[in-house]
């Protein structure tokens, strides 16, 4: 079976899906999560995690006015934790 949760509002979004049956991973389950958050009227932070792929991704994108644009993505494979900081 599949259990899912999604939320969007106020400049934020969150999606989580949990698969409990075999065929998704060696242990028979998989967790997929993603989210985004507006940190200014134009800049958005995004992130996602997939247990099966052991892949965590975090990024930022948006225009910076006269400074141009910011676009950054960091990925970590084989780890369930990643930490990143951005200075605009």
PDB file of N, CA and C in Angstrom:
ATOM      1  N   UNK A   1       0.840  -1.188   0.000  1.00  0.00           N
ATOM      2  CA  UNK A   1       0.000   0.000   0.000  1.00  0.00           C
ATOM      3  C   UNK A   1       0.876   1.239   0.000  1.00  0.00           C
ATOM      4  N   UNK A   2       0.258   2.353  -0.229  1.00  0.00           N
ATOM      5  CA  UNK A   2       0.972   3.627  -0.283  1.00  0.00           C
ATOM      6  C   UNK A   2       0.294   4.616   0.648  1.00  0.00           C
ATOM      7  N   UNK A   3       1.092   5.310   1.423  1.00  0.00           N
ATOM      8  CA  UNK A   3       0.584   6.374   2.273  1.00  0.00           C
ATOM      9  C   UNK A   3       1.230   7.667   1.831  1.00  0.00           C
ATOM     10  N   UNK A   4       0.440   8.679   1.545  1.00  0.00           N
ATOM     11  CA  UNK A   4       1.004   9.931   1.050  1.00  0.00           C
ATOM     12  C   UNK A   4       0.477  11.126   1.818  1.00  0.00           C
ATOM     13  N   UNK A   5       1.267  12.177   1.820  1.00  0.00           N
ATOM     14  CA  UNK A   5       0.882  13.429   2.468  1.00  0.00           C
ATOM     15  C   UNK A   5       1.432  14.572   1.632  1.00  0.00           C
ATOM     16  N   UNK A   6       0.626  15.568   1.401  1.00  0.00           N
ATOM     17  CA  UNK A   6       1.123  16.740   0.674  1.00  0.00           C
ATOM     18  C   UNK A   6       0.506  17.996   1.259  1.00  0.00           C
ATOM     19  N   UNK A   7       1.254  19.081   1.222  1.00  0.00           N
ATOM     20  CA  UNK A   7       0.805  20.366   1.752  1.00  0.00           C
ATOM     21  C   UNK A   7       1.429  21.469   0.928  1.00  0.00           C
ATOM     22  N   UNK A   8       0.671  22.493   0.653  1.00  0.00           N
ATOM     23  CA  UNK A   8       1.207  23.661  -0.046  1.00  0.00           C
ATOM     24  C   UNK A   8       0.460  24.886   0.446  1.00  0.00           C
ATOM     25  N   UNK A   9       1.192  25.942   0.724  1.00  0.00           N
ATOM     26  CA  UNK A   9       0.552  27.170   1.170  1.00  0.00           C
ATOM     27  C   UNK A   9       1.543  28.080   1.857  1.00  0.00           C
ATOM     28  N   UNK A  10       1.287  29.368   1.787  1.00  0.00           N
ATOM     29  CA  UNK A  10       2.120  30.339   2.479  1.00  0.00           C
ATOM     30  C   UNK A  10       3.556  30.364   2.011  1.00  0.00           C
ATOM     31  N   UNK A  11       3.790  30.039   0.737  1.00  0.00           N
ATOM     32  CA  UNK A  11       5.156  30.050   0.236  1.00  0.00           C
ATOM     33  C   UNK A  11       5.935  28.805   0.578  1.00  0.00           C
ATOM     34  N   UNK A  12       5.238  27.777   1.083  1.00  0.00           N
ATOM     35  CA  UNK A  12       5.912  26.531   1.446  1.00  0.00           C
ATOM     36  C   UNK A  12       5.176  25.364   0.801  1.00  0.00           C
ATOM     37  N   UNK A  13       5.891  24.303   0.513  1.00  0.00           N
ATOM     38  CA  UNK A  13       5.241  23.072   0.055  1.00  0.00           C
ATOM     39  C   UNK A  13       5.966  21.885   0.655  1.00  0.00           C
ATOM     40  N   UNK A  14       5.218  20.815   0.876  1.00  0.00           N
ATOM     41  CA  UNK A  14       5.790  19.613   1.460  1.00  0.00           C
ATOM     42  C   UNK A  14       5.079  18.410   0.875  1.00  0.00           C
ATOM     43  N   UNK A  15       5.843  17.425   0.474  1.00  0.00           N
ATOM     44  CA  UNK A  15       5.246  16.189  -0.006  1.00  0.00           C
ATOM     45  C   UNK A  15       5.993  14.999   0.567  1.00  0.00           C
ATOM     46  N   UNK A  16       5.261  14.038   1.111  1.00  0.00           N
ATOM     47  CA  UNK A  16       5.874  12.834   1.677  1.00  0.00           C
ATOM     48  C   UNK A  16       5.066  11.626   1.216  1.00  0.00           C
ATOM     49  N   UNK A  17       5.743  10.632   0.689  1.00  0.00           N
ATOM     50  CA  UNK A  17       5.081   9.387   0.295  1.00  0.00           C
ATOM     51  C   UNK A  17       5.859   8.217   0.871  1.00  0.00           C
ATOM     52  N   UNK A  18       5.143   7.303   1.495  1.00  0.00           N
ATOM     53  CA  UNK A  18       5.774   6.118   2.079  1.00  0.00           C
ATOM     54  C   UNK A  18       5.195   4.876   1.417  1.00  0.00           C
ATOM     55  N   UNK A  19       6.085   4.061   0.847  1.00  0.00           N
ATOM     56  CA  UNK A  19       5.682   2.814   0.211  1.00  0.00           C
ATOM     57  C   UNK A  19       6.107   1.663   1.120  1.00  0.00           C
ATOM     58  N   UNK A  20       5.160   0.820   1.502  1.00  0.00           N
ATOM     59  CA  UNK A  20       5.485  -0.194   2.515  1.00  0.00           C
ATOM     60  C   UNK A  20       5.733  -1.579   1.946  1.00  0.00           C
ATOM     61  N   UNK A  21       5.518  -1.808   0.643  1.00  0.00           N
ATOM     62  CA  UNK A  21       5.629  -3.156   0.099  1.00  0.00           C
ATOM     63  C   UNK A  21       6.937  -3.379  -0.643  1.00  0.00           C
ATOM     64  N   UNK A  22       7.320  -4.643  -0.763  1.00  0.00           N
ATOM     65  CA  UNK A  22       8.537  -5.017  -1.468  1.00  0.00           C
ATOM     66  C   UNK A  22       8.437  -4.605  -2.933  1.00  0.00           C
ATOM     67  N   UNK A  23       9.596  -4.528  -3.568  1.00  0.00           N
ATOM     68  CA  UNK A  23       9.648  -4.083  -4.945  1.00  0.00           C
ATOM     69  C   UNK A  23      10.113  -2.639  -5.025  1.00  0.00           C
ATOM     70  N   UNK A  24      10.143  -1.969  -3.871  1.00  0.00           N
ATOM     71  CA  UNK A  24      10.649  -0.604  -3.840  1.00  0.00           C
ATOM     72  C   UNK A  24      12.066  -0.553  -3.301  1.00  0.00           C
ATOM     73  N   UNK A  25      12.412  -1.461  -2.421  1.00  0.00           N
ATOM     74  CA  UNK A  25      13.777  -1.518  -1.891  1.00  0.00           C
ATOM     75  C   UNK A  25      14.012  -2.883  -1.287  1.00  0.00           C
ATOM     76  N   UNK A  26      15.252  -3.158  -0.923  1.00  0.00           N
ATOM     77  CA  UNK A  26      15.618  -4.470  -0.390  1.00  0.00           C
ATOM     78  C   UNK A  26      14.870  -4.770   0.906  1.00  0.00           C
ATOM     79  N   UNK A  27      14.540  -3.738   1.674  1.00  0.00           N
ATOM     80  CA  UNK A  27      13.859  -3.950   2.944  1.00  0.00           C
ATOM     81  C   UNK A  27      12.352  -3.844   2.807  1.00  0.00           C
ATOM     82  N   UNK A  28      11.858  -3.631   1.582  1.00  0.00           N
ATOM     83  CA  UNK A  28      10.428  -3.662   1.353  1.00  0.00           C
ATOM     84  C   UNK A  28       9.691  -2.368   1.582  1.00  0.00           C
ATOM     85  N   UNK A  29      10.409  -1.283   1.780  1.00  0.00           N
ATOM     86  CA  UNK A  29       9.717  -0.010   1.910  1.00  0.00           C
ATOM     87  C   UNK A  29      10.561   1.093   1.292  1.00  0.00           C
ATOM     88  N   UNK A  30       9.950   2.227   1.100  1.00  0.00           N
ATOM     89  CA  UNK A  30      10.676   3.374   0.560  1.00  0.00           C
ATOM     90  C   UNK A  30      10.000   4.647   1.037  1.00  0.00           C
ATOM     91  N   UNK A  31      10.815   5.638   1.336  1.00  0.00           N
ATOM     92  CA  UNK A  31      10.303   6.936   1.755  1.00  0.00           C
ATOM     93  C   UNK A  31      10.787   7.987   0.767  1.00  0.00           C
ATOM     94  N   UNK A  32       9.863   8.746   0.219  1.00  0.00           N
ATOM     95  CA  UNK A  32      10.189   9.813  -0.716  1.00  0.00           C
ATOM     96  C   UNK A  32       9.629  11.111  -0.153  1.00  0.00           C
ATOM     97  N   UNK A  33      10.471  12.102   0.015  1.00  0.00           N
ATOM     98  CA  UNK A  33      10.024  13.366   0.576  1.00  0.00           C
ATOM     99  C   UNK A  33      10.577  14.515  -0.240  1.00  0.00           C
ATOM    100  N   UNK A  34       9.806  15.588  -0.331  1.00  0.00           N
ATOM    101  CA  UNK A  34      10.276  16.785  -1.018  1.00  0.00           C
ATOM    102  C   UNK A  34       9.619  18.000  -0.396  1.00  0.00           C
ATOM    103  N   UNK A  35      10.268  19.144  -0.558  1.00  0.00           N
ATOM    104  CA  UNK A  35       9.713  20.360   0.004  1.00  0.00           C
ATOM    105  C   UNK A  35      10.359  21.586  -0.590  1.00  0.00           C
ATOM    106  N   UNK A  36       9.693  22.710  -0.417  1.00  0.00           N
ATOM    107  CA  UNK A  36      10.251  23.986  -0.846  1.00  0.00           C
ATOM    108  C   UNK A  36       9.782  25.073   0.101  1.00  0.00           C
ATOM    109  N   UNK A  37      10.559  26.150   0.181  1.00  0.00           N
ATOM    110  CA  UNK A  37      10.228  27.250   1.069  1.00  0.00           C
ATOM    111  C   UNK A  37      10.732  28.549   0.463  1.00  0.00           C
ATOM    112  N   UNK A  38       9.860  29.531   0.409  1.00  0.00           N
ATOM    113  CA  UNK A  38      10.258  30.840  -0.083  1.00  0.00           C
ATOM    114  C   UNK A  38      10.982  31.583   1.033  1.00  0.00           C
ATOM    115  N   UNK A  39      12.222  32.023   0.766  1.00  0.00           N
ATOM    116  CA  UNK A  39      12.985  32.750   1.776  1.00  0.00           C
ATOM    117  C   UNK A  39      12.983  34.248   1.490  1.00  0.00           C
ATOM    118  N   UNK A  40      12.399  34.617   0.390  1.00  0.00           N
ATOM    119  CA  UNK A  40      12.190  36.018   0.052  1.00  0.00           C
ATOM    120  C   UNK A  40      11.101  36.009  -1.017  1.00  0.00           C
ATOM    121  N   UNK A  41      10.651  37.188  -1.472  1.00  0.00           N
ATOM    122  CA  UNK A  41       9.621  37.163  -2.529  1.00  0.00           C
ATOM    123  C   UNK A  41      10.081  36.482  -3.814  1.00  0.00           C
ATOM    124  N   UNK A  42      11.389  36.310  -3.991  1.00  0.00           N
ATOM    125  CA  UNK A  42      11.867  35.775  -5.268  1.00  0.00           C
ATOM    126  C   UNK A  42      12.755  34.544  -5.145  1.00  0.00           C
ATOM    127  N   UNK A  43      13.244  34.222  -3.956  1.00  0.00           N
ATOM    128  CA  UNK A  43      14.191  33.114  -3.793  1.00  0.00           C
ATOM    129  C   UNK A  43      13.507  31.939  -3.106  1.00  0.00           C
ATOM    130  N   UNK A  44      13.710  30.756  -3.648  1.00  0.00           N
ATOM    131  CA  UNK A  44      13.090  29.552  -3.113  1.00  0.00           C
ATOM    132  C   UNK A  44      14.146  28.500  -2.806  1.00  0.00           C
ATOM    133  N   UNK A  45      14.071  27.934  -1.617  1.00  0.00           N
ATOM    134  CA  UNK A  45      14.902  26.791  -1.258  1.00  0.00           C
ATOM    135  C   UNK A  45      14.111  25.517  -1.536  1.00  0.00           C
ATOM    136  N   UNK A  46      14.779  24.503  -2.067  1.00  0.00           N
ATOM    137  CA  UNK A  46      14.113  23.238  -2.350  1.00  0.00           C
ATOM    138  C   UNK A  46      14.929  22.086  -1.797  1.00  0.00           C
ATOM    139  N   UNK A  47      14.264  20.986  -1.516  1.00  0.00           N
ATOM    140  CA  UNK A  47      14.963  19.809  -1.035  1.00  0.00           C
ATOM    141  C   UNK A  47      14.170  18.555  -1.317  1.00  0.00           C
ATOM    142  N   UNK A  48      14.881  17.441  -1.436  1.00  0.00           N
ATOM    143  CA  UNK A  48      14.201  16.167  -1.634  1.00  0.00           C
ATOM    144  C   UNK A  48      15.046  15.029  -1.064  1.00  0.00           C
ATOM    145  N   UNK A  49      14.382  13.931  -0.754  1.00  0.00           N
ATOM    146  CA  UNK A  49      15.058  12.753  -0.210  1.00  0.00           C
ATOM    147  C   UNK A  49      14.368  11.507  -0.743  1.00  0.00           C
ATOM    148  N   UNK A  50      15.157  10.525  -1.142  1.00  0.00           N
ATOM    149  CA  UNK A  50      14.635   9.250  -1.608  1.00  0.00           C
ATOM    150  C   UNK A  50      15.421   8.142  -0.936  1.00  0.00           C
ATOM    151  N   UNK A  51      14.761   7.381  -0.074  1.00  0.00           N
ATOM    152  CA  UNK A  51      15.457   6.346   0.687  1.00  0.00           C
ATOM    153  C   UNK A  51      16.045   5.264  -0.220  1.00  0.00           C
ATOM    154  N   UNK A  52      15.273   4.819  -1.213  1.00  0.00           N
ATOM    155  CA  UNK A  52      15.756   3.770  -2.109  1.00  0.00           C
ATOM    156  C   UNK A  52      17.054   4.170  -2.794  1.00  0.00           C
ATOM    157  N   UNK A  53      17.089   5.390  -3.293  1.00  0.00           N
ATOM    158  CA  UNK A  53      18.268   5.871  -4.004  1.00  0.00           C
ATOM    159  C   UNK A  53      19.325   6.423  -3.064  1.00  0.00           C
ATOM    160  N   UNK A  54      19.003   6.512  -1.765  1.00  0.00           N
ATOM    161  CA  UNK A  54      19.907   7.118  -0.785  1.00  0.00           C
ATOM    162  C   UNK A  54      20.388   8.473  -1.278  1.00  0.00           C
ATOM    163  N   UNK A  55      19.455   9.228  -1.840  1.00  0.00           N
ATOM    164  CA  UNK A  55      19.797  10.505  -2.462  1.00  0.00           C
ATOM    165  C   UNK A  55      19.085  11.652  -1.768  1.00  0.00           C
ATOM    166  N   UNK A  56      19.867  12.591  -1.307  1.00  0.00           N
ATOM    167  CA  UNK A  56      19.333  13.808  -0.705  1.00  0.00           C
ATOM    168  C   UNK A  56      19.796  14.991  -1.532  1.00  0.00           C
ATOM    169  N   UNK A  57      18.885  15.864  -1.883  1.00  0.00           N
ATOM    170  CA  UNK A  57      19.223  17.030  -2.697  1.00  0.00           C
ATOM    171  C   UNK A  57      18.663  18.286  -2.047  1.00  0.00           C
ATOM    172  N   UNK A  58      19.463  19.330  -2.029  1.00  0.00           N
ATOM    173  CA  UNK A  58      18.994  20.620  -1.541  1.00  0.00           C
ATOM    174  C   UNK A  58      19.474  21.689  -2.507  1.00  0.00           C
ATOM    175  N   UNK A  59      18.647  22.679  -2.741  1.00  0.00           N
ATOM    176  CA  UNK A  59      19.024  23.700  -3.704  1.00  0.00           C
ATOM    177  C   UNK A  59      18.343  25.030  -3.419  1.00  0.00           C
ATOM    178  N   UNK A  60      18.780  26.040  -4.150  1.00  0.00           N
ATOM    179  CA  UNK A  60      18.190  27.371  -4.049  1.00  0.00           C
ATOM    180  C   UNK A  60      18.160  27.979  -5.433  1.00  0.00           C
ATOM    181  N   UNK A  61      17.118  28.734  -5.720  1.00  0.00           N
ATOM    182  CA  UNK A  61      17.037  29.379  -7.022  1.00  0.00           C
ATOM    183  C   UNK A  61      16.198  30.652  -6.925  1.00  0.00           C
ATOM    184  N   UNK A  62      16.470  31.571  -7.834  1.00  0.00           N
ATOM    185  CA  UNK A  62      15.689  32.799  -7.901  1.00  0.00           C
ATOM    186  C   UNK A  62      16.534  33.967  -8.338  1.00  0.00           C
ATOM    187  N   UNK A  63      15.878  35.042  -8.750  1.00  0.00           N
ATOM    188  CA  UNK A  63      16.599  36.244  -9.164  1.00  0.00           C
ATOM    189  C   UNK A  63      17.080  37.061  -7.964  1.00  0.00           C
ATOM    190  N   UNK A  64      18.200  37.731  -8.140  1.00  0.00           N
ATOM    191  CA  UNK A  64      18.770  38.560  -7.073  1.00  0.00           C
ATOM    192  C   UNK A  64      18.777  40.032  -7.473  1.00  0.00           C
ATOM    193  N   UNK A  65      17.830  40.429  -8.266  1.00  0.00           N
ATOM    194  CA  UNK A  65      17.776  41.824  -8.693  1.00  0.00           C
ATOM    195  C   UNK A  65      18.960  42.168  -9.562  1.00  0.00           C
ATOM    196  N   UNK A  66      19.633  43.265  -9.248  1.00  0.00           N
ATOM    197  CA  UNK A  66      20.756  43.716 -10.058  1.00  0.00           C
ATOM    198  C   UNK A  66      21.969  42.800  -9.942  1.00  0.00           C
ATOM    199  N   UNK A  67      21.965  41.894  -8.944  1.00  0.00           N
ATOM    200  CA  UNK A  67      23.102  41.000  -8.756  1.00  0.00           C
ATOM    201  C   UNK A  67      23.008  39.770  -9.656  1.00  0.00           C
ATOM    202  N   UNK A  68      21.931  39.623 -10.386  1.00  0.00           N
ATOM    203  CA  UNK A  68      21.775  38.465 -11.256  1.00  0.00           C
ATOM    204  C   UNK A  68      20.864  37.427 -10.643  1.00  0.00           C
ATOM    205  N   UNK A  69      21.228  36.171 -10.759  1.00  0.00           N
ATOM    206  CA  UNK A  69      20.399  35.094 -10.231  1.00  0.00           C
ATOM    207  C   UNK A  69      21.238  34.145  -9.384  1.00  0.00           C
ATOM    208  N   UNK A  70      20.572  33.425  -8.516  1.00  0.00           N
ATOM    209  CA  UNK A  70      21.240  32.394  -7.741  1.00  0.00           C
ATOM    210  C   UNK A  70      20.629  31.052  -8.118  1.00  0.00           C
ATOM    211  N   UNK A  71      21.475  30.080  -8.332  1.00  0.00           N
ATOM    212  CA  UNK A  71      21.026  28.723  -8.613  1.00  0.00           C
ATOM    213  C   UNK A  71      22.067  27.778  -8.040  1.00  0.00           C
ATOM    214  N   UNK A  72      21.688  26.990  -7.049  1.00  0.00           N
ATOM    215  CA  UNK A  72      22.639  26.095  -6.403  1.00  0.00           C
ATOM    216  C   UNK A  72      21.965  24.778  -6.087  1.00  0.00           C
ATOM    217  N   UNK A  73      22.664  23.696  -6.317  1.00  0.00           N
ATOM    218  CA  UNK A  73      22.140  22.374  -6.001  1.00  0.00           C
ATOM    219  C   UNK A  73      23.259  21.547  -5.374  1.00  0.00           C
ATOM    220  N   UNK A  74      22.961  20.889  -4.273  1.00  0.00           N
ATOM    221  CA  UNK A  74      23.901  19.976  -3.638  1.00  0.00           C
ATOM    222  C   UNK A  74      23.220  18.627  -3.500  1.00  0.00           C
ATOM    223  N   UNK A  75      23.931  17.570  -3.830  1.00  0.00           N
ATOM    224  CA  UNK A  75      23.373  16.220  -3.713  1.00  0.00           C
ATOM    225  C   UNK A  75      24.300  15.338  -2.895  1.00  0.00           C
ATOM    226  N   UNK A  76      23.705  14.440  -2.141  1.00  0.00           N
ATOM    227  CA  UNK A  76      24.463  13.482  -1.356  1.00  0.00           C
ATOM    228  C   UNK A  76      23.896  12.096  -1.612  1.00  0.00           C
ATOM    229  N   UNK A  77      24.727  11.174  -2.062  1.00  0.00           N
ATOM    230  CA  UNK A  77      24.296   9.813  -2.331  1.00  0.00           C
ATOM    231  C   UNK A  77      24.883   8.878  -1.280  1.00  0.00           C
ATOM    232  N   UNK A  78      24.049   8.001  -0.764  1.00  0.00           N
ATOM    233  CA  UNK A  78      24.513   7.045   0.230  1.00  0.00           C
ATOM    234  C   UNK A  78      24.484   7.590   1.640  1.00  0.00           C
ATOM    235  N   UNK A  79      23.883   8.733   1.835  1.00  0.00           N
ATOM    236  CA  UNK A  79      23.780   9.320   3.164  1.00  0.00           C
ATOM    237  C   UNK A  79      22.384   9.889   3.340  1.00  0.00           C
ATOM    238  N   UNK A  80      21.870   9.802   4.538  1.00  0.00           N
ATOM    239  CA  UNK A  80      20.522  10.299   4.783  1.00  0.00           C
ATOM    240  C   UNK A  80      20.530  11.719   5.343  1.00  0.00           C
ATOM    241  N   UNK A  81      21.709  12.316   5.457  1.00  0.00           N
ATOM    242  CA  UNK A  81      21.772  13.653   6.038  1.00  0.00           C
ATOM    243  C   UNK A  81      22.686  14.542   5.207  1.00  0.00           C
ATOM    244  N   UNK A  82      22.221  15.739   4.932  1.00  0.00           N
ATOM    245  CA  UNK A  82      23.049  16.714   4.221  1.00  0.00           C
ATOM    246  C   UNK A  82      22.762  18.084   4.817  1.00  0.00           C
ATOM    247  N   UNK A  83      23.797  18.872   4.983  1.00  0.00           N
ATOM    248  CA  UNK A  83      23.647  20.212   5.530  1.00  0.00           C
ATOM    249  C   UNK A  83      24.269  21.212   4.560  1.00  0.00           C
ATOM    250  N   UNK A  84      23.546  22.275   4.297  1.00  0.00           N
ATOM    251  CA  UNK A  84      24.050  23.295   3.378  1.00  0.00           C
ATOM    252  C   UNK A  84      23.634  24.657   3.874  1.00  0.00           C
ATOM    253  N   UNK A  85      24.436  25.653   3.589  1.00  0.00           N
ATOM    254  CA  UNK A  85      24.077  27.024   3.932  1.00  0.00           C
ATOM    255  C   UNK A  85      24.295  27.923   2.729  1.00  0.00           C
ATOM    256  N   UNK A  86      23.466  28.922   2.602  1.00  0.00           N
ATOM    257  CA  UNK A  86      23.542  29.858   1.496  1.00  0.00           C
ATOM    258  C   UNK A  86      23.540  31.272   2.051  1.00  0.00           C
ATOM    259  N   UNK A  87      24.344  32.144   1.481  1.00  0.00           N
ATOM    260  CA  UNK A  87      24.359  33.544   1.847  1.00  0.00           C
ATOM    261  C   UNK A  87      24.057  34.357   0.607  1.00  0.00           C
ATOM    262  N   UNK A  88      23.004  35.151   0.667  1.00  0.00           N
ATOM    263  CA  UNK A  88      22.577  35.912  -0.495  1.00  0.00           C
ATOM    264  C   UNK A  88      22.981  37.378  -0.306  1.00  0.00           C
TER     265      UNK A  88
END
